[in-house]
């Protein structure tokens, strides 16, 4: 089974802003995902945000990620 690493930046301090949730990319290894964060961390807009705004989510290809039991 193939594992993918989704990198997301979620700015919880500007929830009114439509750009508060930013998909950065999907990577084949954890190392590449971490490298992407390191590359962007010092850029305008990102550099003033706390560390917890960055997220790496491990996902399995061809597998339901969430909501396996439906939702209410």
Tab-separated table of N, CA and C in Angstrom:
chain	number	residue	atom	x	y	z
A	1	UNK	N	0.843	-1.175	0.000
A	1	UNK	CA	0.000	0.000	0.000
A	1	UNK	C	0.893	1.246	0.000
A	2	UNK	N	0.555	2.199	-0.826
A	2	UNK	CA	1.325	3.427	-0.964
A	2	UNK	C	0.893	4.448	0.072
A	3	UNK	N	1.872	5.055	0.727
A	3	UNK	CA	1.608	6.108	1.705
A	3	UNK	C	1.964	7.454	1.088
A	4	UNK	N	1.101	8.433	1.281
A	4	UNK	CA	1.327	9.805	0.831
A	4	UNK	C	1.331	10.724	2.046
A	5	UNK	N	2.005	11.867	1.922
A	5	UNK	CA	2.093	12.833	3.012
A	5	UNK	C	1.572	14.178	2.513
A	6	UNK	N	0.453	14.584	3.068
A	6	UNK	CA	-0.185	15.830	2.700
A	6	UNK	C	0.302	16.925	3.643
A	7	UNK	N	0.785	18.029	3.082
A	7	UNK	CA	1.246	19.164	3.884
A	7	UNK	C	0.201	20.266	3.780
A	8	UNK	N	-0.232	20.731	4.951
A	8	UNK	CA	-1.287	21.723	5.052
A	8	UNK	C	-0.838	22.826	6.004
A	9	UNK	N	-1.250	24.050	5.710
A	9	UNK	CA	-0.995	25.172	6.612
A	9	UNK	C	-2.350	25.749	6.966
A	10	UNK	N	-2.703	25.692	8.230
A	10	UNK	CA	-4.026	26.120	8.685
A	10	UNK	C	-3.858	27.269	9.677
A	11	UNK	N	-4.202	28.466	9.236
A	11	UNK	CA	-4.058	29.674	10.044
A	11	UNK	C	-5.323	29.884	10.865
A	12	UNK	N	-5.299	29.446	12.109
A	12	UNK	CA	-6.490	29.527	12.961
A	12	UNK	C	-6.760	30.936	13.471
A	13	UNK	N	-5.846	31.865	13.254
A	13	UNK	CA	-6.049	33.228	13.748
A	13	UNK	C	-6.784	34.103	12.746
A	14	UNK	N	-6.912	33.666	11.492
A	14	UNK	CA	-7.594	34.472	10.481
A	14	UNK	C	-8.704	33.659	9.834
A	15	UNK	N	-9.571	33.082	10.636
A	15	UNK	CA	-10.614	32.206	10.119
A	15	UNK	C	-11.597	32.914	9.192
A	16	UNK	N	-11.714	34.238	9.300
A	16	UNK	CA	-12.605	34.967	8.410
A	16	UNK	C	-12.007	35.059	7.007
A	17	UNK	N	-10.709	34.923	6.904
A	17	UNK	CA	-10.002	35.004	5.638
A	17	UNK	C	-10.177	33.686	4.887
A	18	UNK	N	-10.575	33.751	3.621
A	18	UNK	CA	-10.778	32.536	2.838
A	18	UNK	C	-9.493	31.740	2.631
A	19	UNK	N	-8.354	32.345	2.864
A	19	UNK	CA	-7.080	31.674	2.643
A	19	UNK	C	-6.496	31.115	3.931
A	20	UNK	N	-7.318	30.844	4.939
A	20	UNK	CA	-6.784	30.347	6.204
A	20	UNK	C	-6.323	28.901	6.122
A	21	UNK	N	-6.840	28.144	5.167
A	21	UNK	CA	-6.435	26.751	5.018
A	21	UNK	C	-5.766	26.590	3.665
A	22	UNK	N	-4.474	26.286	3.693
A	22	UNK	CA	-3.701	26.221	2.459
A	22	UNK	C	-3.123	24.822	2.271
A	23	UNK	N	-3.519	24.166	1.186
A	23	UNK	CA	-2.902	22.899	0.832
A	23	UNK	C	-1.570	23.221	0.180
A	24	UNK	N	-0.484	22.772	0.773
A	24	UNK	CA	0.851	23.067	0.258
A	24	UNK	C	1.245	22.045	-0.803
A	25	UNK	N	1.023	20.771	-0.534
A	25	UNK	CA	1.369	19.747	-1.510
A	25	UNK	C	1.206	18.356	-0.942
A	26	UNK	N	1.382	17.379	-1.815
A	26	UNK	CA	1.307	15.968	-1.445
A	26	UNK	C	2.638	15.341	-1.839
A	27	UNK	N	3.267	14.642	-0.897
A	27	UNK	CA	4.627	14.145	-1.087
A	27	UNK	C	4.712	12.640	-0.882
A	28	UNK	N	5.692	12.049	-1.511
A	28	UNK	CA	5.867	10.595	-1.466
A	28	UNK	C	6.598	10.115	-0.227
A	29	UNK	N	7.289	11.031	0.466
A	29	UNK	CA	7.998	10.642	1.686
A	29	UNK	C	7.815	11.714	2.755
A	30	UNK	N	7.949	11.305	4.002
A	30	UNK	CA	7.879	12.247	5.112
A	30	UNK	C	9.010	13.267	5.004
A	31	UNK	N	10.170	12.827	4.591
A	31	UNK	CA	11.316	13.731	4.444
A	31	UNK	C	11.024	14.850	3.450
A	32	UNK	N	10.415	14.529	2.320
A	32	UNK	CA	10.076	15.559	1.335
A	32	UNK	C	9.014	16.514	1.872
A	33	UNK	N	8.063	16.003	2.629
A	33	UNK	CA	7.035	16.853	3.239
A	33	UNK	C	7.669	17.826	4.230
A	34	UNK	N	8.580	17.322	5.051
A	34	UNK	CA	9.267	18.180	6.022
A	34	UNK	C	10.151	19.203	5.323
A	35	UNK	N	10.757	18.821	4.224
A	35	UNK	CA	11.599	19.736	3.452
A	35	UNK	C	10.760	20.878	2.864
A	36	UNK	N	9.549	20.577	2.414
A	36	UNK	CA	8.658	21.615	1.881
A	36	UNK	C	8.316	22.641	2.955
A	37	UNK	N	8.026	22.164	4.157
A	37	UNK	CA	7.729	23.074	5.267
A	37	UNK	C	8.944	23.940	5.575
A	38	UNK	N	10.111	23.331	5.626
A	38	UNK	CA	11.339	24.084	5.917
A	38	UNK	C	11.580	25.165	4.862
A	39	UNK	N	11.277	24.852	3.617
A	39	UNK	CA	11.476	25.813	2.534
A	39	UNK	C	10.520	27.001	2.638
A	40	UNK	N	9.309	26.770	3.080
A	40	UNK	CA	8.300	27.834	3.140
A	40	UNK	C	8.260	28.585	4.463
A	41	UNK	N	8.773	27.983	5.518
A	41	UNK	CA	8.641	28.537	6.866
A	41	UNK	C	9.114	29.999	6.984
A	42	UNK	N	10.122	30.400	6.248
A	42	UNK	CA	10.649	31.761	6.343
A	42	UNK	C	10.059	32.741	5.353
A	43	UNK	N	9.119	32.307	4.536
A	43	UNK	CA	8.528	33.166	3.503
A	43	UNK	C	7.447	34.079	4.093
A	44	UNK	N	7.194	35.225	3.407
A	44	UNK	CA	6.155	36.143	3.879
A	44	UNK	C	4.818	35.432	4.058
A	45	UNK	N	4.129	35.775	5.129
A	45	UNK	CA	2.849	35.161	5.440
A	45	UNK	C	3.001	33.919	6.298
A	46	UNK	N	4.024	33.122	6.041
A	46	UNK	CA	4.261	31.908	6.816
A	46	UNK	C	5.145	32.172	8.030
A	47	UNK	N	6.098	33.071	7.886
A	47	UNK	CA	7.104	33.254	8.943
A	47	UNK	C	6.545	33.789	10.259
A	48	UNK	N	5.393	34.443	10.210
A	48	UNK	CA	4.818	35.008	11.428
A	48	UNK	C	3.841	34.056	12.124
A	49	UNK	N	3.674	32.867	11.584
A	49	UNK	CA	2.707	31.911	12.131
A	49	UNK	C	3.382	30.918	13.079
A	50	UNK	N	2.667	30.507	14.107
A	50	UNK	CA	3.199	29.510	15.029
A	50	UNK	C	3.411	28.156	14.345
A	51	UNK	N	4.263	27.360	14.942
A	51	UNK	CA	4.597	26.036	14.428
A	51	UNK	C	3.367	25.142	14.254
A	52	UNK	N	2.395	25.263	15.167
A	52	UNK	CA	1.240	24.361	15.115
A	52	UNK	C	0.321	24.622	13.923
A	53	UNK	N	0.553	25.669	13.159
A	53	UNK	CA	-0.245	25.912	11.956
A	53	UNK	C	0.130	24.942	10.835
A	54	UNK	N	1.315	24.337	10.916
A	54	UNK	CA	1.767	23.363	9.915
A	54	UNK	C	1.280	21.981	10.297
A	55	UNK	N	0.893	21.210	9.301
A	55	UNK	CA	0.418	19.867	9.564
A	55	UNK	C	0.859	18.943	8.431
A	56	UNK	N	1.334	17.773	8.811
A	56	UNK	CA	1.611	16.715	7.845
A	56	UNK	C	0.651	15.573	8.171
A	57	UNK	N	-0.154	15.199	7.184
A	57	UNK	CA	-1.129	14.141	7.359
A	57	UNK	C	-0.697	12.944	6.512
A	58	UNK	N	-0.533	11.809	7.166
A	58	UNK	CA	-0.184	10.581	6.460
A	58	UNK	C	-1.462	9.942	5.929
A	59	UNK	N	-1.471	9.637	4.637
A	59	UNK	CA	-2.649	9.056	4.007
A	59	UNK	C	-2.239	7.820	3.220
A	60	UNK	N	-3.129	6.868	3.145
A	60	UNK	CA	-2.922	5.665	2.341
A	60	UNK	C	-3.660	5.837	1.018
A	61	UNK	N	-2.976	5.571	-0.079
A	61	UNK	CA	-3.577	5.660	-1.402
A	61	UNK	C	-4.632	4.566	-1.556
A	62	UNK	N	-5.742	4.892	-2.177
A	62	UNK	CA	-6.833	3.968	-2.443
A	62	UNK	C	-7.518	3.474	-1.170
A	63	UNK	N	-7.504	4.289	-0.125
A	63	UNK	CA	-8.151	3.921	1.122
A	63	UNK	C	-8.978	5.107	1.610
A	64	UNK	N	-10.151	4.846	2.176
A	64	UNK	CA	-10.974	5.917	2.736
A	64	UNK	C	-10.197	6.534	3.896
A	65	UNK	N	-10.027	7.850	3.855
A	65	UNK	CA	-9.226	8.538	4.864
A	65	UNK	C	-10.050	8.844	6.119
A	66	UNK	N	-11.239	9.391	5.933
A	66	UNK	CA	-12.111	9.745	7.055
A	66	UNK	C	-13.532	9.341	6.722
A	67	UNK	N	-14.397	9.457	7.687
A	67	UNK	CA	-15.825	9.247	7.523
A	67	UNK	C	-16.178	7.809	7.150
A	68	UNK	N	-15.380	6.850	7.565
A	68	UNK	CA	-15.641	5.444	7.243
A	68	UNK	C	-16.992	4.968	7.776
A	69	UNK	N	-17.467	5.570	8.852
A	69	UNK	CA	-18.743	5.180	9.449
A	69	UNK	C	-19.869	6.134	9.077
A	70	UNK	N	-19.626	7.014	8.099
A	70	UNK	CA	-20.614	8.003	7.714
A	70	UNK	C	-20.538	9.216	8.638
A	71	UNK	N	-21.584	10.037	8.646
A	71	UNK	CA	-21.623	11.189	9.535
A	71	UNK	C	-23.062	11.508	9.900
A	72	UNK	N	-23.212	12.184	11.008
A	72	UNK	CA	-24.544	12.556	11.496
A	72	UNK	C	-24.622	14.060	11.541
